[in-house]
Tab-separated table of C-alpha atoms in Angstrom:
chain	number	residue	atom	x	y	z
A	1	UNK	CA	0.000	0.000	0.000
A	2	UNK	CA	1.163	3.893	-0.378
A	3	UNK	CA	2.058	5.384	2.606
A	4	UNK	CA	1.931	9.318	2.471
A	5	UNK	CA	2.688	11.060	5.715
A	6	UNK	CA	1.301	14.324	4.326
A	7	UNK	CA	-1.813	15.915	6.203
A	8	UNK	CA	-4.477	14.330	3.719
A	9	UNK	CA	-6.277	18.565	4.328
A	10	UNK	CA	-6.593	20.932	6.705
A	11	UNK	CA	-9.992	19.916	8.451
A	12	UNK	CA	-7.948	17.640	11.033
A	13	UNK	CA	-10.833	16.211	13.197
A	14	UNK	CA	-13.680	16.253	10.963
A	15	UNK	CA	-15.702	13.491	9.957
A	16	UNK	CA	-13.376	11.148	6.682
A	17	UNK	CA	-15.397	10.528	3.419
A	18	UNK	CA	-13.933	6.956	2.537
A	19	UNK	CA	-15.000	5.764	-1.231
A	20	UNK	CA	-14.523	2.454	-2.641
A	21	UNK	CA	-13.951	1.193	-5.825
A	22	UNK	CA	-12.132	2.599	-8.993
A	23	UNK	CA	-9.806	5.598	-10.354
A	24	UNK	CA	-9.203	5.712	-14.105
A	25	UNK	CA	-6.602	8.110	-16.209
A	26	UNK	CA	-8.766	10.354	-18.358
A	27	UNK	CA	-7.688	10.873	-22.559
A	28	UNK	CA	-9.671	13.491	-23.630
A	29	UNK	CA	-10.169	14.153	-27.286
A	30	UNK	CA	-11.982	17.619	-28.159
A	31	UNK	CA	-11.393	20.418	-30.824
A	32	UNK	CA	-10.022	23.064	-28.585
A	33	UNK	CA	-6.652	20.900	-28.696
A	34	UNK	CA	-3.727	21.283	-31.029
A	35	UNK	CA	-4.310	18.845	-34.225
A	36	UNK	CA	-2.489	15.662	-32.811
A	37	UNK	CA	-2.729	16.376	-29.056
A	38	UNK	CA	-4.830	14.304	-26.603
A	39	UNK	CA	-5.688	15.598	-23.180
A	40	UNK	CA	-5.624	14.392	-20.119
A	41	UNK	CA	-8.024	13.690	-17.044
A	42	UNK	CA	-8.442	11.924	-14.358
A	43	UNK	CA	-11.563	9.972	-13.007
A	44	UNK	CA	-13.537	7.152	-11.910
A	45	UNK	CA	-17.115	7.777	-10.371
A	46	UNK	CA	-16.280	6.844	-6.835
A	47	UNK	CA	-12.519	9.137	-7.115
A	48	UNK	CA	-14.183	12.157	-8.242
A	49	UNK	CA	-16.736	11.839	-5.362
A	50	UNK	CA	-13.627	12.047	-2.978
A	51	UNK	CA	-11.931	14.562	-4.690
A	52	UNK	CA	-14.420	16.839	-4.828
A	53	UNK	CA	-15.734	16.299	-0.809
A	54	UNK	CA	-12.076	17.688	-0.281
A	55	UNK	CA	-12.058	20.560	-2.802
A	56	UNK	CA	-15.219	21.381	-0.348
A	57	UNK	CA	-12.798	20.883	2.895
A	58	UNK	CA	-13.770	17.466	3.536
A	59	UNK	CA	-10.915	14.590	4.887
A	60	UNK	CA	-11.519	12.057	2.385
A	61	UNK	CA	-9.893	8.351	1.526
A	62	UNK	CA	-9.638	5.989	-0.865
A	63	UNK	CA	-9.829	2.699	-1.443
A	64	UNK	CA	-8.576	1.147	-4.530
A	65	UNK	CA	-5.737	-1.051	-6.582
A	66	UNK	CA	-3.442	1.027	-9.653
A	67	UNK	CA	-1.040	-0.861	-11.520
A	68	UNK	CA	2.447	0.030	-11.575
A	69	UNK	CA	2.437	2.068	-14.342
A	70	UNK	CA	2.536	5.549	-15.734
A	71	UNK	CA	-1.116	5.784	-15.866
A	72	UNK	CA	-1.248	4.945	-11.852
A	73	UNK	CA	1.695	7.055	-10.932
A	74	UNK	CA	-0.385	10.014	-12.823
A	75	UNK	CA	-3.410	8.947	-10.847
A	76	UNK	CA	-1.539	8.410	-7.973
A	77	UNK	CA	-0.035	12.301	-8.189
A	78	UNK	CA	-3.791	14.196	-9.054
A	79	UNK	CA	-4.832	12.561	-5.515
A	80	UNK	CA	-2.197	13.813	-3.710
A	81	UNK	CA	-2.345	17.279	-5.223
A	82	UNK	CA	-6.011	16.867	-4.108
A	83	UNK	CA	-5.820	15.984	-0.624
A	84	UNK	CA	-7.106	12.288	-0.823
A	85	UNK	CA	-5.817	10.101	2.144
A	86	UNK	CA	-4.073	7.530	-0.898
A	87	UNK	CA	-2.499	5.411	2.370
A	88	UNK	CA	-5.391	2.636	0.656
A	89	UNK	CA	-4.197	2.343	-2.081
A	90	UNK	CA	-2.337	-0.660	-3.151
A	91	UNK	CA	-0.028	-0.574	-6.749
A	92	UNK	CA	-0.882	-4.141	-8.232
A	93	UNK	CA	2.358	-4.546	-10.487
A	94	UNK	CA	0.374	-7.771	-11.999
A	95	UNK	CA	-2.487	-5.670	-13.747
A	96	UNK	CA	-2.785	-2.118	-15.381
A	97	UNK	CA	-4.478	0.916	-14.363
A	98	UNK	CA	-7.958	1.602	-16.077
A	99	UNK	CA	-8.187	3.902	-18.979
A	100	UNK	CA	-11.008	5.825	-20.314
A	101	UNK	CA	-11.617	8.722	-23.754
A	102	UNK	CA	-13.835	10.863	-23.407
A	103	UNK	CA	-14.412	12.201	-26.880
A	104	UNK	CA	-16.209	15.582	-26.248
A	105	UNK	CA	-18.177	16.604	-29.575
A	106	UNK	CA	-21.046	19.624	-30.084
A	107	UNK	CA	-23.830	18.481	-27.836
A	108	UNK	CA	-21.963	15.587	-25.982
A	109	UNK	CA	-19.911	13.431	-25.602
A	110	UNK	CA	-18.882	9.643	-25.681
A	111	UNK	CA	-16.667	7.377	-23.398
A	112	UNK	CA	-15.030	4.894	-24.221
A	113	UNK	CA	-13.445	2.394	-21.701
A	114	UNK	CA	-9.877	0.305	-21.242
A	115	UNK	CA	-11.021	-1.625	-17.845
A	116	UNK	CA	-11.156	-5.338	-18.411
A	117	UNK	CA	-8.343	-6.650	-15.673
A	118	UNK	CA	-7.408	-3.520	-14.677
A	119	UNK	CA	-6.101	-3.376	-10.851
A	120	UNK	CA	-9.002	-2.418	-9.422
A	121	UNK	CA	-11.257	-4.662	-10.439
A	122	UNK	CA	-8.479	-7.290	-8.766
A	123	UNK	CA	-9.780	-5.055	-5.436
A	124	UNK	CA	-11.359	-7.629	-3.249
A	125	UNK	CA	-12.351	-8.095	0.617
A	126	UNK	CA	-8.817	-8.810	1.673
A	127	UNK	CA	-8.014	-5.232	0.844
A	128	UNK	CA	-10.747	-4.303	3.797
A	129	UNK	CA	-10.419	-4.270	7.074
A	130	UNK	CA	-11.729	-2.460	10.122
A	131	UNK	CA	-8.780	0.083	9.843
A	132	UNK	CA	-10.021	1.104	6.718
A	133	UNK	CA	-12.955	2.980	8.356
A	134	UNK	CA	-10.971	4.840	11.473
A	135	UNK	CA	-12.212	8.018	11.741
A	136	UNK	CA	-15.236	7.902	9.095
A	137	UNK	CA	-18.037	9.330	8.809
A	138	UNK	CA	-19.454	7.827	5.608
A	139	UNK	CA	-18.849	5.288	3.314
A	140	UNK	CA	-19.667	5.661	-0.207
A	141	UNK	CA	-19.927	2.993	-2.981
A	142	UNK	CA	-21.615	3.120	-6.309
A	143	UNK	CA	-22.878	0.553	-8.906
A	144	UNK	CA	-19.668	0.811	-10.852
A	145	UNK	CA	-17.744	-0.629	-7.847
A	146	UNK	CA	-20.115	-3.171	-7.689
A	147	UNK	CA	-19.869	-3.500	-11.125
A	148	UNK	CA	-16.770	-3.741	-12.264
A	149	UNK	CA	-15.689	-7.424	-10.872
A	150	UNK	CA	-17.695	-9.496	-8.486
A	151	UNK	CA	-14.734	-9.580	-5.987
A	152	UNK	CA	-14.866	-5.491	-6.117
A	153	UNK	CA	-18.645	-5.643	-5.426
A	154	UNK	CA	-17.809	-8.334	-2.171
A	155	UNK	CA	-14.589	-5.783	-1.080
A	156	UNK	CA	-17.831	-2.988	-1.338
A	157	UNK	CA	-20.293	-5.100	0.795
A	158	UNK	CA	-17.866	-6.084	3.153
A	159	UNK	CA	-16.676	-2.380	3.757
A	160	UNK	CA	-20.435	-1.922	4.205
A	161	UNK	CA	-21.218	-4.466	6.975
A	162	UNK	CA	-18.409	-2.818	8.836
A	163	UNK	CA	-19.706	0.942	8.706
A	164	UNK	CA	-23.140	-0.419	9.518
A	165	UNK	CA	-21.287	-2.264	12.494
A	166	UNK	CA	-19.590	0.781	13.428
A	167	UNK	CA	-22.539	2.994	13.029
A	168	UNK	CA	-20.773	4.762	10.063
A	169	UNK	CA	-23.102	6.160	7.297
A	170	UNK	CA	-23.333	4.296	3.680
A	171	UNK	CA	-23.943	6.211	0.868
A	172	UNK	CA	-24.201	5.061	-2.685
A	173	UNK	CA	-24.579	6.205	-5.948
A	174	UNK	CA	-26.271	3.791	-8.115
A	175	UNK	CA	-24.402	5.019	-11.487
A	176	UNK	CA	-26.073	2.536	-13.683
A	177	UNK	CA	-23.931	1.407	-16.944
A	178	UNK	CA	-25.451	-1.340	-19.273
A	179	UNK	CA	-22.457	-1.777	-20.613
A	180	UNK	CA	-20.851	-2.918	-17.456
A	181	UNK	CA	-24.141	-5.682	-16.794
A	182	UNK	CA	-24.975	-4.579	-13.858
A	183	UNK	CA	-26.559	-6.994	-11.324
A	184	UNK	CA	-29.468	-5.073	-10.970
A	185	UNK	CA	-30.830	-6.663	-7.818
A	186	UNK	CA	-27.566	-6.513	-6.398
A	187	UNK	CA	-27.501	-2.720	-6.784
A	188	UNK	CA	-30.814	-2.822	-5.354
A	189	UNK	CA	-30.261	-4.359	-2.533
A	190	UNK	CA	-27.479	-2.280	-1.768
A	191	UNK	CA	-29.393	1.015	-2.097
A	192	UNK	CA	-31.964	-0.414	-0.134
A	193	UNK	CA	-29.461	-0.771	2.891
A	194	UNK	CA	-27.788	2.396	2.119
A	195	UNK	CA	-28.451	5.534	4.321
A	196	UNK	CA	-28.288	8.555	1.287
A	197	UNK	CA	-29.333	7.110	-1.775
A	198	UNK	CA	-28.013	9.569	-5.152
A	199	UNK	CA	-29.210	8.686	-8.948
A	200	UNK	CA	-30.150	10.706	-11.703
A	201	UNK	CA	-33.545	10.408	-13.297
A	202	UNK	CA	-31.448	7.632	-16.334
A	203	UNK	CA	-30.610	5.556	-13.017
A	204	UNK	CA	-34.407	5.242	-11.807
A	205	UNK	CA	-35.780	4.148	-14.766
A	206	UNK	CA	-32.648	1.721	-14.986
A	207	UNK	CA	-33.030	0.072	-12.247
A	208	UNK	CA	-36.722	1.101	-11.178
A	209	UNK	CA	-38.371	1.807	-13.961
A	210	UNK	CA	-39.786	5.017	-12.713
A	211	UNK	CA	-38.224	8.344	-12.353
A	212	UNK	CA	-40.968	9.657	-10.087
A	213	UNK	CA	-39.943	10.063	-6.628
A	214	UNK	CA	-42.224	8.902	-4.864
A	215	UNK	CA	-42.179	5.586	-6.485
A	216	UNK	CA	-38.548	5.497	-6.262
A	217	UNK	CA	-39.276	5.905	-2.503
A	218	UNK	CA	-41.917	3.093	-2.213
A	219	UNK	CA	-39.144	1.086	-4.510
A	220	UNK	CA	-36.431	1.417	-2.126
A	221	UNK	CA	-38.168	1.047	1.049
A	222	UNK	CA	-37.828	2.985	4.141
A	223	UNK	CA	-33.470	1.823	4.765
A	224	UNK	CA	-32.852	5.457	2.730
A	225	UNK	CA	-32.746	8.502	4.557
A	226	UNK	CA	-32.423	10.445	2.017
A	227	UNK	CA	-32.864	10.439	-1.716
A	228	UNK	CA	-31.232	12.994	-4.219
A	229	UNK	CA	-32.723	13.071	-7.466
A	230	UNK	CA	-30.478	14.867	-10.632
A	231	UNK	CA	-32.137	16.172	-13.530
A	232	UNK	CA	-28.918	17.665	-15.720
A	233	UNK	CA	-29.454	21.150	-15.947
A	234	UNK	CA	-32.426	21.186	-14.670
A	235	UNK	CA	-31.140	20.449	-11.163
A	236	UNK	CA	-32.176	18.176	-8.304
A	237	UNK	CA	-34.182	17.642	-5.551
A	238	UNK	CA	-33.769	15.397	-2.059
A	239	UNK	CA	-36.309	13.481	-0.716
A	240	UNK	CA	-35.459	13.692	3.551
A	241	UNK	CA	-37.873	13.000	6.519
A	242	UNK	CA	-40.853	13.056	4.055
A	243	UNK	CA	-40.358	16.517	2.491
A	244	UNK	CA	-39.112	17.102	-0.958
A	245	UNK	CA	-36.509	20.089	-1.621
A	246	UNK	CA	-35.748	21.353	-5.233
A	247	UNK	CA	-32.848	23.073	-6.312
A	248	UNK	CA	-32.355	24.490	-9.941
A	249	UNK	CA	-29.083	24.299	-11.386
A	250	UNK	CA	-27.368	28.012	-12.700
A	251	UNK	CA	-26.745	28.412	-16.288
A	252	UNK	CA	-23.694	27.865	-17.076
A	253	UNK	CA	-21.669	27.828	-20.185
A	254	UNK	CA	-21.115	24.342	-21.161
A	255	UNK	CA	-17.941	22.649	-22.147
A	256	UNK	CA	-18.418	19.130	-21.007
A	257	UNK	CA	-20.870	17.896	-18.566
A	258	UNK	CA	-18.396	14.619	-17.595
A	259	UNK	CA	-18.074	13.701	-14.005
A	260	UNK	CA	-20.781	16.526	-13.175
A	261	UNK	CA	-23.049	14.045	-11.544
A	262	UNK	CA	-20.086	13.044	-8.927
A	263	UNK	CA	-19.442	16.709	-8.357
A	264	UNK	CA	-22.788	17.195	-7.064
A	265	UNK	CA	-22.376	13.820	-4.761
A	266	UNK	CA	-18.904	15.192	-3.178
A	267	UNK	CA	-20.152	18.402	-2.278
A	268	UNK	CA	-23.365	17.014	-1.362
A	269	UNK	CA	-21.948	14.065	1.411
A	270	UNK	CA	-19.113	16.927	2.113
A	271	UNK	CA	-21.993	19.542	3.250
A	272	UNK	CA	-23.870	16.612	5.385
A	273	UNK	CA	-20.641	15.388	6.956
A	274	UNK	CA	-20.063	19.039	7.845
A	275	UNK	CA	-23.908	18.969	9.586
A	276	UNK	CA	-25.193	20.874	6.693
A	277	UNK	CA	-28.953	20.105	6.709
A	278	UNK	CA	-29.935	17.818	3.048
A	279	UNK	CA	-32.038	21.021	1.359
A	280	UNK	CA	-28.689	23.513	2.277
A	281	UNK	CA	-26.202	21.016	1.479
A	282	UNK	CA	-28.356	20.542	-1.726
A	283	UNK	CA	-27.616	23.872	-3.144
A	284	UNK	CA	-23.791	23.972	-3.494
A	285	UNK	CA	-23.694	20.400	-4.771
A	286	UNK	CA	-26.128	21.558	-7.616
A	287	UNK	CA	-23.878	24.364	-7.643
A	288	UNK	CA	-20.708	22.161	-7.742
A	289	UNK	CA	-22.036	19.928	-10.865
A	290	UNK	CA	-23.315	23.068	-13.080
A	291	UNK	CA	-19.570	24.418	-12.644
A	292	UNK	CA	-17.872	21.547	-13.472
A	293	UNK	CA	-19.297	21.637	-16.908
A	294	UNK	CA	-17.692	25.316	-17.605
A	295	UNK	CA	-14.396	22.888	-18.460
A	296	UNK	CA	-13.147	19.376	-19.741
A	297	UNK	CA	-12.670	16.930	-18.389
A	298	UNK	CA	-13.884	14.777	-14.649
A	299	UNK	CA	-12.131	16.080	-11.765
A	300	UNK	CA	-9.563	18.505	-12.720
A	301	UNK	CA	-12.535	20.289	-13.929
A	302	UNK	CA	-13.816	20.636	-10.331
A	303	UNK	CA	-14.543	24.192	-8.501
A	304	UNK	CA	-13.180	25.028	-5.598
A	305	UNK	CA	-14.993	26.031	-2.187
A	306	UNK	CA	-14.813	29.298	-2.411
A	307	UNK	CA	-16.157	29.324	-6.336
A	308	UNK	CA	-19.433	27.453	-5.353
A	309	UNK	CA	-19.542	30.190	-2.241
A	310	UNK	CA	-18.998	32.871	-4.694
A	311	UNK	CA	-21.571	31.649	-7.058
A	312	UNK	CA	-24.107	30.738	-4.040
A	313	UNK	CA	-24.401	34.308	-2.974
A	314	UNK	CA	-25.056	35.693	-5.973
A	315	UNK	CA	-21.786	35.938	-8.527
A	316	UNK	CA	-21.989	34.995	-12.117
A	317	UNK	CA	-20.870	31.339	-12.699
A	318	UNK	CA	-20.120	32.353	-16.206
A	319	UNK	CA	-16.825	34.036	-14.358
A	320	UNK	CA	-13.600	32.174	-16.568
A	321	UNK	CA	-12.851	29.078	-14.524
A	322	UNK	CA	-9.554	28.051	-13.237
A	323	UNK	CA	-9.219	23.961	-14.465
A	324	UNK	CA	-8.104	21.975	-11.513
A	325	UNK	CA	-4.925	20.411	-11.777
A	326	UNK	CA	-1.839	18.712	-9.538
A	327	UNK	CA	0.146	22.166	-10.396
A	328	UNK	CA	-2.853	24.524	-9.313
A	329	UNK	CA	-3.470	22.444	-6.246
């Protein structure tokens, strides 16, 4: 495993995010590059989560395998620049680090993904134990951990019998991706166990068939606390003690929307680990994901604190924004 004796942030004492599952290196292919350039990114749903709960000032850690390559060491670098708690993280030399393109086009854009044996889908429950909670507040999985391998999804439900043992939090995003076969009732049962429940309207009718929320409530039974709900641009609402919140999302200029659903989950869990009530921790994390759009990309394209603060109380979110990156950190 790394070891990194580096304060992981500056919120010593508060409440540790820990996500499980997978980071991938980012090639990003989009007109605004040179003819014969590729760019580069950095994500995997679970990663940008955590790297975006400590852009909000959040202690967060992560659990995952990278090979021993260049793509890992890259990887590896980003999270340190971001303030992730990498001390989990275990370099496989025996398998590669995922890959992913994002080809951004007018309109959209398409991935396309290098996982199949990649190290972390080699993560399994011997890479858990009850150290890997100390200090946590939440634990966060999503349907791509569970996903990717079935030992990842047993190294996810083991991690989750412990923070239920502990009385830590479990949060998941259901991120549902046909092309991964997904075990839907698998995922289900999961987010039926899970304390904050986050999905976009695509997931619900994925897994649920509905995208009405108070189906999706009668679906998922009463284990949920709360449910957030993301529209795109139109925003999102949460679902907590039987009232329903909505929050719209500001315009925003927009370059690539990639990753913008796990911006809105970071800042979201950050805001509740920091006792932010669900409808005020709502409004940043819509806040978050609209900004993260303004530039390519998953994570590096993530604002900062004070940019969703600015924004929040009143500034125009069309202001140029600064790309996130291991040299701007």
């Amino acid at each position: 495993m790394i070891q990194d004796n580096t304060d992981p942030t500056s919120s010593e004492g508060t409440p540790v995010l820990v996500a499980v599952g997978e980071g991938l290196l980012e090639v990003g292919m989009r007109n605004d590059l040179p003819s014969g350039y590729l760019g580069r990114g950095f994500g995997g749903d679970v990663a940008n989560v955590a790297v975006m709960a400590a852009r909000m000032g959040t202690r967060a850690r992560l659990l995952t395998r990278l090979g021993a390559d260049t793509p890992g060491r890259l990887l590896l670098d980003f999270w340190r620049h971001a303030h992730l708690d990498v001390d989990r993280i275990t370099v496989d030399p025996s398998a590669p680090t995922g890959m992913y393109v994002n080809a951004v086009r007018h309109g959209g854009h398409t991935f396309d993904y290098y996982r199949s044996g990649s190290a972390a889908t080699r993560l399994s429950e011997t890479d858990v134990d009850e150290h890997l909670l100390d200090g946590a507040g939440a634990l966060h999985v999503s349907g791509i951990s569970l996903a990717i391998s079935g030992s990842a999804a047993r190294a996810a439900e083991r991690a989750a019998e412990l923070a239920r043992d502990s009385g830590v939090m479990v949060t998941f995003c259901v991120n549902h991706r046909p092309m991964l076969r997904p075990d839907t009732d698998r995922n289900l049962a999961f987010a039926r166990a899970a304390d904050i429940v986050i999905l976009s309207s695509e997931d619900a009718l994925a897994m649920l068939d509905t995208d009405r929320l108070d189906r999706i409530r009668a679906m998922l039974g009463e284990g949920p606390q709360e449910i957030v709900l993301t529209d795109g641009p139109a925003g999102a609402v949460v679902l907590s003690d039987g009232e329903i919140h909505r929050v719209a999302a500001p315009s925003v200029v927009v370059v690539d929307t990639a990753g913008a659903g796990d911006a809105l989950a970071g800042a979201y869990l950050a805001g509740r680990l920091a006792g932010t009530a669900p409808p005020d921790a709502l409004e940043p994390a819509v806040i978050a994901g609209a900004l993260s759009c303004r530039w390519p990309g998953c994570a590096r394209s993530y604002p900062s604190a004070e940019e969703v603060a600015r924004v929040r109380a009143g500034a125009s979110p069309d202001v140029e924004p600064q790309p996130f990156s291991s040299e701007s950190a």
